[in-house]
Each structure stands twice: as C-alpha cells, then as structure tokens.
CSV table of C-alpha atoms and ligand atoms in Angstrom, one decimal:
chain,number,residue,atom,x,y,z
A,571,MET,CA,87.3,22.4,96.9
A,572,SER,CA,85.4,21.3,93.9
A,573,LYS,CA,86.9,21.0,90.5
A,574,ARG,CA,84.9,24.0,89.3
A,575,HIS,CA,86.1,26.1,92.2
A,576,LEU,CA,89.7,25.0,91.6
A,577,LEU,CA,89.4,26.0,88.0
A,578,HIS,CA,87.9,29.3,88.9
A,579,PHE,CA,90.5,29.9,91.5
A,580,ALA,CA,93.3,29.2,89.0
A,581,PHE,CA,91.7,31.5,86.5
A,582,CYS,CA,91.4,34.3,89.0
A,583,LEU,CA,95.0,33.9,90.0
A,584,ALA,CA,96.0,34.3,86.3
A,585,PHE,CA,93.6,37.2,85.9
A,586,LEU,CA,94.8,39.0,89.0
A,587,SER,CA,98.5,38.7,88.2
A,588,ALA,CA,97.8,40.0,84.7
A,589,HIS,CA,95.7,43.0,85.9
A,590,ALA,CA,97.4,43.7,89.2
A,591,ILE,CA,94.2,44.0,91.2
A,592,ALA,CA,94.3,43.4,94.9
A,593,ALA,CA,93.6,39.8,95.5
A,594,THR,CA,90.7,40.0,97.9
A,595,PRO,CA,88.0,37.3,98.0
A,596,GLU,CA,85.5,40.1,97.1
A,597,ASN,CA,87.2,40.7,93.8
A,598,GLU,CA,87.0,37.1,92.9
A,599,SER,CA,83.3,36.9,93.4
A,600,GLY,CA,82.9,40.4,92.0
A,601,LYS,CA,84.4,39.3,88.7
A,602,GLU,CA,81.9,36.4,88.5
A,603,ILE,CA,79.0,38.6,89.3
A,604,TYR,CA,80.1,41.0,86.7
A,605,GLY,CA,79.9,38.3,84.0
A,606,PRO,CA,76.5,39.1,82.5
A,607,CYS,CA,77.1,42.9,82.8
A,608,ALA,CA,80.1,42.7,80.4
A,609,ALA,CA,77.7,42.2,77.5
A,610,CYS,CA,76.9,45.9,77.7
A,611,HIS,CA,79.6,47.5,79.9
A,612,GLY,CA,82.5,45.6,78.2
A,613,ASP,CA,84.9,43.0,79.5
A,614,LEU,CA,87.0,45.5,81.4
A,615,GLY,CA,84.1,47.7,82.5
A,616,GLN,CA,85.2,50.2,79.7
A,617,GLY,CA,81.6,50.8,78.6
A,618,GLY,CA,80.3,50.4,75.1
A,619,LYS,CA,78.6,51.9,72.1
A,620,ARG,CA,80.5,55.1,72.6
A,621,GLY,CA,79.0,55.8,76.0
A,622,GLU,CA,75.4,54.5,75.6
A,623,TYR,CA,76.7,52.0,78.2
A,624,PRO,CA,78.8,54.0,80.6
A,625,ARG,CA,82.3,53.2,81.8
A,626,LEU,CA,82.3,51.5,85.2
A,627,ALA,CA,86.0,50.7,85.6
A,628,GLY,CA,87.6,52.9,88.2
A,629,GLN,CA,84.3,54.4,89.3
A,630,ARG,CA,84.0,54.9,93.1
A,631,ALA,CA,82.8,51.7,94.8
A,632,ALA,CA,80.4,53.6,97.1
A,633,TYR,CA,78.8,55.3,94.1
A,634,ILE,CA,78.4,52.0,92.2
A,635,GLU,CA,76.7,50.4,95.3
A,636,TYR,CA,74.5,53.4,95.8
A,637,THR,CA,73.5,53.5,92.1
A,638,LEU,CA,72.8,49.8,91.8
A,639,LYS,CA,70.5,50.1,94.8
A,640,LYS,CA,68.7,53.0,93.1
A,641,PHE,CA,68.2,50.9,90.0
A,642,ARG,CA,67.0,48.0,92.0
A,643,SER,CA,64.4,50.1,93.9
A,644,ARG,CA,63.6,51.8,90.5
A,645,GLU,CA,64.3,55.3,92.0
A,646,ARG,CA,66.6,55.7,89.0
A,647,ILE,CA,65.0,54.3,85.9
A,648,ASN,CA,67.2,52.1,83.7
A,649,ILE,CA,65.1,49.9,81.4
A,650,PRO,CA,67.9,47.9,79.8
A,651,MET,CA,69.3,46.9,83.2
A,652,PHE,CA,66.0,46.1,84.8
A,653,PRO,CA,66.3,42.3,84.7
A,654,TYR,CA,69.8,42.5,86.1
A,655,THR,CA,69.1,44.4,89.2
A,656,GLN,CA,66.1,42.6,90.7
A,657,GLU,CA,66.5,41.5,94.3
A,658,ARG,CA,67.0,37.8,93.3
A,659,GLU,CA,69.6,38.7,90.7
A,660,LEU,CA,71.5,41.2,92.8
A,661,PRO,CA,71.5,40.9,96.6
A,662,ASP,CA,73.4,43.5,98.7
A,663,ALA,CA,76.4,41.2,99.1
A,664,ASP,CA,76.8,40.9,95.3
A,665,ILE,CA,76.4,44.6,94.9
A,666,LYS,CA,79.2,45.2,97.3
A,667,ALA,CA,81.5,42.6,95.6
A,668,VAL,CA,80.8,43.8,92.1
A,669,ALA,CA,81.4,47.4,93.1
A,670,ALA,CA,84.7,46.6,94.7
A,671,TYR,CA,85.8,44.7,91.7
A,672,LEU,CA,84.9,47.4,89.2
A,673,ALA,CA,86.4,50.2,91.3
A,674,GLY,CA,89.7,48.3,91.3
A,675,ILE,CA,90.1,48.1,87.5
A,676,GLU,CA,92.5,50.7,86.1
A,677,LEU,CA,92.3,51.7,82.5
A,678,PRO,CA,95.3,53.8,81.5
A,679,THR,CA,94.8,57.0,79.4
A,680,LYS,CA,98.1,56.7,77.6
A,681,MET,CA,99.4,54.2,75.1
A,682,PRO,CA,101.9,51.9,76.9
A,683,GLU,CA,105.6,51.8,76.1
A,684,PHE,CA,106.7,48.3,75.0
A,685,LYS,CA,109.9,46.5,75.5
A,686,PRO,CA,111.3,44.7,72.5
A,687,SER,CA,110.7,41.4,74.4
A,688,ASP,CA,106.9,42.0,74.7
A,689,ASP,CA,105.2,39.7,72.3
A,690,ALA,CA,102.2,40.6,70.1
A,691,LEU,CA,99.6,39.2,72.5
A,692,ALA,CA,101.1,41.1,75.5
A,693,ARG,CA,101.0,44.3,73.3
A,694,LEU,CA,97.4,43.7,72.3
A,695,LYS,CA,96.3,43.0,75.8
A,696,ALA,CA,97.9,46.2,77.1
A,697,MET,CA,96.4,48.3,74.3
A,698,GLU,CA,92.9,46.9,74.9
A,699,LYS,CA,92.9,48.4,78.3
A,700,VAL,CA,93.7,52.0,77.2
A,701,LEU,CA,90.6,54.2,77.3
A,702,ILE,CA,91.0,57.7,75.9
A,703,ILE,CA,87.9,59.8,75.8
A,704,PRO,CA,87.9,62.1,72.7
A,705,LYS,CA,88.6,65.7,73.5
A,706,LEU,CA,85.6,68.0,73.4
A,707,GLU,CA,85.8,71.6,72.0
A,708,GLY,CA,85.1,74.5,74.4
A,709,ASP,CA,86.5,77.4,76.3
A,710,LEU,CA,88.9,75.6,78.6
A,711,ALA,CA,89.7,78.5,80.8
A,712,ASN,CA,86.0,79.1,81.6
A,713,GLY,CA,85.5,75.3,82.0
A,714,LYS,CA,88.4,75.0,84.4
A,715,ARG,CA,87.2,78.0,86.5
A,716,LEU,CA,83.6,76.8,86.7
A,717,TYR,CA,84.6,73.2,87.3
A,718,GLN,CA,86.9,74.1,90.2
A,719,GLU,CA,84.5,76.5,91.7
A,720,GLU,CA,81.2,74.6,91.3
A,721,CYS,CA,82.0,70.9,90.9
A,722,ALA,CA,85.4,70.1,92.5
A,723,TYR,CA,84.0,70.2,96.0
A,724,CYS,CA,82.0,67.0,95.4
A,725,HIS,CA,83.6,65.4,92.2
A,726,GLY,CA,87.2,66.1,93.3
A,727,VAL,CA,89.8,68.6,92.1
A,728,ASP,CA,91.0,65.9,89.7
A,729,GLY,CA,87.5,64.8,88.6
A,730,ARG,CA,88.0,61.4,90.0
A,731,GLY,CA,85.2,61.7,92.5
A,732,LYS,CA,85.2,60.8,96.2
A,733,THR,CA,83.2,58.6,98.5
A,734,ARG,CA,79.7,58.5,96.9
A,735,PHE,CA,80.4,61.4,94.5
A,736,PRO,CA,81.0,59.8,91.1
A,737,MET,CA,84.1,60.1,89.0
A,738,LEU,CA,83.5,62.2,85.9
A,739,VAL,CA,86.9,62.2,84.3
A,740,GLY,CA,87.3,59.3,81.9
A,741,GLN,CA,83.6,58.9,81.5
A,742,TYR,CA,82.1,59.2,78.0
A,743,THR,CA,81.0,62.8,77.3
A,744,ASN,CA,77.7,61.9,75.7
A,745,TYR,CA,76.8,59.8,78.7
A,746,LEU,CA,77.6,62.8,81.0
A,747,GLN,CA,75.5,65.0,78.7
A,748,LYS,CA,72.6,62.6,78.9
A,749,GLN,CA,72.8,62.6,82.7
A,750,ILE,CA,72.9,66.4,82.9
A,751,ALA,CA,69.8,66.6,80.7
A,752,ALA,CA,68.1,64.1,83.0
A,753,TYR,CA,69.0,66.2,86.1
A,754,LEU,CA,67.8,69.4,84.4
A,755,LYS,CA,64.5,67.7,83.6
A,756,GLY,CA,64.2,66.5,87.2
A,757,GLU,CA,64.4,62.8,86.2
A,758,ARG,CA,67.4,62.1,88.5
A,759,PRO,CA,68.2,64.0,91.7
A,760,HIS,CA,71.7,65.6,91.4
A,761,ASP,CA,73.3,67.2,94.4
A,762,LYS,CA,70.3,66.9,96.7
A,763,VAL,CA,71.6,63.7,98.3
A,764,ALA,CA,74.7,65.5,99.4
A,765,ASP,CA,72.6,67.9,101.4
A,766,ASP,CA,70.3,65.3,102.8
A,767,GLU,CA,73.0,63.4,104.5
A,768,ASP,CA,76.4,63.7,106.0
A,769,GLU,CA,77.4,66.9,104.3
A,770,GLU,CA,74.9,69.0,106.3
A,771,ASP,CA,77.3,70.2,109.0
A,772,ASP,CA,80.4,70.2,107.0
A,773,LYS,CA,82.2,73.4,107.9
A,774,THR,CA,84.6,72.9,105.0
A,775,LYS,CA,81.8,73.3,102.5
A,776,PRO,CA,82.5,76.5,100.6
A,777,LYS,CA,79.8,79.1,100.6
A,778,ALA,CA,79.7,79.1,96.8
A,779,VAL,CA,78.4,75.5,96.8
A,780,LYS,CA,74.6,75.8,96.7
A,781,LEU,CA,72.1,73.2,95.7
A,782,GLY,CA,71.0,73.1,92.1
A,783,VAL,CA,74.4,74.0,90.7
A,784,LEU,CA,73.6,72.6,87.3
A,785,ASN,CA,70.5,74.7,86.9
A,786,ARG,CA,72.5,77.9,87.3
A,787,LEU,CA,74.7,77.2,84.3
A,788,THR,CA,74.2,78.1,80.7
A,789,GLU,CA,74.5,75.5,77.9
A,790,LYS,CA,77.8,77.0,77.0
A,791,ASP,CA,79.1,76.8,80.5
A,792,ILE,CA,78.2,73.1,80.6
A,793,GLN,CA,80.0,72.5,77.3
A,794,ASP,CA,83.1,74.3,78.6
A,795,ILE,CA,83.1,72.2,81.8
A,796,LEU,CA,82.8,69.0,79.9
A,797,ALA,CA,85.6,70.1,77.5
A,798,TYR,CA,87.8,70.7,80.6
A,799,ILE,CA,86.9,67.3,82.0
A,800,THR,CA,88.2,65.6,78.8
A,801,ARG,CA,91.5,67.4,79.4
A,802,LEU,CA,91.7,66.3,83.0
A,803,GLN,CA,92.2,62.7,82.0
A,804,ASP,CA,95.8,63.5,80.9
A,805,GLU,CA,96.8,64.8,84.3
B,2207,HEC,C1,71.5,45.4,78.6
B,2207,HEC,C2,72.6,46.3,78.8
B,2207,HEC,C3,73.1,46.4,80.3
B,2207,HEC,C4,73.5,45.4,81.1
B,2207,HEC,C5,73.5,43.9,80.9
B,2207,HEC,C6,73.9,46.0,82.3
B,2207,HEC,N1,73.9,47.4,82.2
B,2207,HEC,FE1,74.5,48.8,83.6
B,2207,HEC,N2,73.8,50.3,82.4
B,2207,HEC,C7,73.2,50.1,81.1
B,2207,HEC,C8,72.8,51.4,80.6
B,2207,HEC,C9,72.1,51.7,79.3
B,2207,HEC,C10,73.2,52.4,81.6
B,2207,HEC,C11,73.0,53.9,81.5
B,2207,HEC,C12,71.7,54.3,82.0
B,2207,HEC,C13,71.5,55.8,81.8
B,2207,HEC,O1,71.8,56.3,80.7
B,2207,HEC,O2,71.0,56.4,82.8
B,2207,HEC,C14,73.8,51.6,82.7
B,2207,HEC,C15,74.3,52.2,83.9
B,2207,HEC,C16,75.0,51.5,84.9
B,2207,HEC,C17,75.5,52.1,86.0
B,2207,HEC,C18,75.5,53.6,86.4
B,2207,HEC,C19,76.8,54.3,86.0
B,2207,HEC,C20,76.9,55.7,86.4
B,2207,HEC,O3,77.9,56.3,86.1
B,2207,HEC,O4,75.9,56.2,87.0
B,2207,HEC,C21,76.1,51.1,86.8
B,2207,HEC,C22,76.8,51.3,88.1
B,2207,HEC,C23,75.8,49.9,86.1
B,2207,HEC,N3,75.2,50.1,84.9
B,2207,HEC,C24,76.2,48.6,86.6
B,2207,HEC,C25,75.9,47.4,85.9
B,2207,HEC,C26,76.1,46.1,86.5
B,2207,HEC,C27,76.9,45.8,87.8
B,2207,HEC,C28,75.6,45.2,85.7
B,2207,HEC,C29,75.5,43.7,85.9
B,2207,HEC,C30,74.8,43.2,87.1
B,2207,HEC,C31,75.0,45.9,84.5
B,2207,HEC,N4,75.2,47.3,84.8
B,2207,HEC,C32,74.4,45.3,83.5
B,2207,HEC,C33,73.1,48.9,80.5
B,2207,HEC,C34,73.3,47.6,81.0
B,2208,HEC,C1,77.1,69.2,96.4
B,2208,HEC,C2,77.8,68.1,95.7
B,2208,HEC,C3,77.9,68.2,94.2
B,2208,HEC,C4,78.3,69.2,93.4
B,2208,HEC,C5,78.8,70.6,93.9
B,2208,HEC,C6,78.2,68.7,92.0
B,2208,HEC,N1,77.8,67.4,92.0
B,2208,HEC,FE1,77.5,66.3,90.3
B,2208,HEC,N2,76.9,64.7,91.4
B,2208,HEC,C7,76.7,64.8,92.8
B,2208,HEC,C8,76.0,63.6,93.3
B,2208,HEC,C9,75.6,63.2,94.7
B,2208,HEC,C10,75.8,62.8,92.1
B,2208,HEC,C11,75.1,61.4,92.0
B,2208,HEC,C12,73.6,61.7,92.0
B,2208,HEC,C13,72.7,60.6,91.9
B,2208,HEC,O1,72.6,59.9,90.9
B,2208,HEC,O2,72.0,60.3,92.9
B,2208,HEC,C14,76.4,63.5,91.0
B,2208,HEC,C15,76.4,63.1,89.7
B,2208,HEC,C16,76.8,63.9,88.6
B,2208,HEC,C17,76.8,63.4,87.2
B,2208,HEC,C18,76.4,62.0,86.7
B,2208,HEC,C19,77.5,61.0,86.8
B,2208,HEC,C20,77.2,59.6,86.5
B,2208,HEC,O3,78.1,58.8,86.4
B,2208,HEC,O4,76.0,59.3,86.2
B,2208,HEC,C21,77.3,64.4,86.4
B,2208,HEC,C22,77.4,64.4,84.9
B,2208,HEC,C23,77.6,65.5,87.3
B,2208,HEC,N3,77.3,65.1,88.6
B,2208,HEC,C24,78.1,66.8,86.9
B,2208,HEC,C25,78.4,67.8,87.8
B,2208,HEC,C26,78.9,69.1,87.4
B,2208,HEC,C27,79.2,69.4,85.9
B,2208,HEC,C28,79.1,69.9,88.5
B,2208,HEC,C29,79.5,71.3,88.6
B,2208,HEC,C30,78.8,72.2,87.7
B,2208,HEC,C31,78.6,69.1,89.6
B,2208,HEC,N4,78.2,67.8,89.2
B,2208,HEC,C32,78.6,69.5,90.9
B,2208,HEC,C33,77.0,65.8,93.7
B,2208,HEC,C34,77.5,67.1,93.3
C-alpha cells in the first residue's frame, strides 16, 4: 500500500468512526469521489444556499444513481453540474460509490443532548450535522390527507422515499417547489417512470394513484402538502 493510500485509509477510519457509516470499500471511494461535489452540496451533503443546491445526505441511493445518469445523458438539464457529470468524470462505478456514500449520511433533525464531558469541538461537530428545514405555513390537515392519498404510495408514508422514489422530507422547500414547477412545465418527467417500468403490474397500487398527480392539484394544495412535509421531519 502506498503512503497516500495509507494516509487515506487512516483518514477514512477516523471519519467512519466519527460518523458511524458502515465501513464498506464503496463508501471509502464514494467519499473521495464526492470531494469536488462538496463545493456546492456541502461537506456533509447537507446542500447549500438555502436549497439552491439540494440536500443529498440520506437521499435514496437508487434515486441518486438514476439522477446522475439523467444528468450525464442530459435528459435532466443541470448546467452548474454539467462539467461534473461527463462520462470521463463520472463513470458508472463512481456513480454507484458516491450514491452509496451519500445515502449513508445521517443528518439529525434535533439538537443533540451533550454530556458534561463533551468538549467544545465535539459539540460543534455534532451541531454542524443537524439539518432542520424551516416549517412552512399551510393547512396541515389538508396537506396530510393529500400527501397520504396521492404521494405516499411512491414517496413513502414517512416521506423518506423508497427504491428509486426520492426522499422529500428533509429536503429544502424551495428546491422542492422549483422541481414541482419544472414538472408542471414538462421540463422533468415526474411519475411517468413509475408507470413505464416495474410498477405496471403492481396489484398493490391503489386505484387513486393515477399518472400526472401534480397536475391535478391546486397551488394551495401543493403549499399544504409541502407544509405537511416540513412537519414530517420531526416524526
Ligand atoms: C457547481 C455546483 C454543483 C456541483 C459542483 C455539483 N452539483 Fe449537484 N446539483 C447542483 C444544482 C444546482 C442542483 C439542482 C438542479 C436543479 O435545480 O434541478 C444539483 C442537483 C443534484 C442532484 C439531484 C438531487 C435531487 O434531489 O434530485 C444530485 C443527485 C447531485 N446534484 C449530485 C451531485 C454530485 C454527486 C456531484 C459531484 C460529482 C455534484 N452534484 C456536484 C449543483 C452542483
Ligand atoms: C407513481 C409514483 C409517484 C407519485 C404518486 C408521486 N411521485 Fe413524486 N416522484 C416520483 C418519481 C419517479 C420522481 C423522480 C422523477 C424523475 O426525476 O425522474 C419523483 C420526484 C418528485 C419530486 C422531486 C424530488 C427531487 O429530489 O428532485 C417532488 C418534489 C415530488 N416528486 C413531489 C410529489 C408530490 C407532492 C406527490 C403527491 C402529490 C408525488 N410526488 C407523488 C414518483 C411519484
């Protein structure tokens, strides 16, 4: 093992014990691949500029992989990320590793409780990881009903997503609003993918789930759903 590798290895060990992320080889290379991404998405994948750069920590690995491939093929347009997602920069193996790394980062939504023995640095480090999305105003009862009827089937009852359906809870509200606007303008496909593929013969799919769910909601409904999602992070 070269000196550089040894150093990297030692650093990863320190990092892994501090962050309690499963010590798989994928996560070690994933952290390295993530390096240049941190300039925009933050050291812990917490996002930046209040949601102009979305949170990636804790996002579903399958969704991150799928999305990076969409950026690379330019099916989903993302100008700032263009240089980072070209074939040479981001081969499939790297996409897999960085997705696994990001999916494994946990950012608590509550301030930690400290022991008197915790020093200032330990406190600072623990507090840096906390990510609390500001609450949004709205009719929470309406938001809850609509979310659970129209969105939970794909995005999960708890908003944490599943398989390739992205986590919505803990994501910046203005980023989610921007994506909804893009879906409504037809710039990004929303639930179509779900129907194209494996979901087709899913007998558990409730009848109420039809394609184009976002197009059937009023602006107020969307606001209420997003307000409810900002409450789900506490649960
Ligand atoms: C120059 C800034 C910048 C850099 C560097 C950057 N990104 Fe991004 N990224 C963005 C922006 C802006 C968006 C949101 C695009 C939009 O609004 O649709 C984004 C979106 C994403 C998304 C989609 C999130 C979602 O919920 O759909 C993923 C995944 C992602 N970036 C991963 C990465 C990875 C991995 C890297 C490093 C290889 C990286 N980004 C580097 C700016 C950046
Ligand atoms: C049939 C499955 C399905 C249902 C139901 C569904 N979604 Fe989605 N949603 C998806 C898929 C798939 C994506 C990723 C699409 C893509 O970018 O290709 C997505 C992405 C999103 C995103 C963007 C997330 C990100 O990180 O960029 C938002 C916001 C969203 N959905 C909101 C909603 C809301 C609100 C509802 C309920 C009114 C809803 N969705 C119902 C399948 C679904």
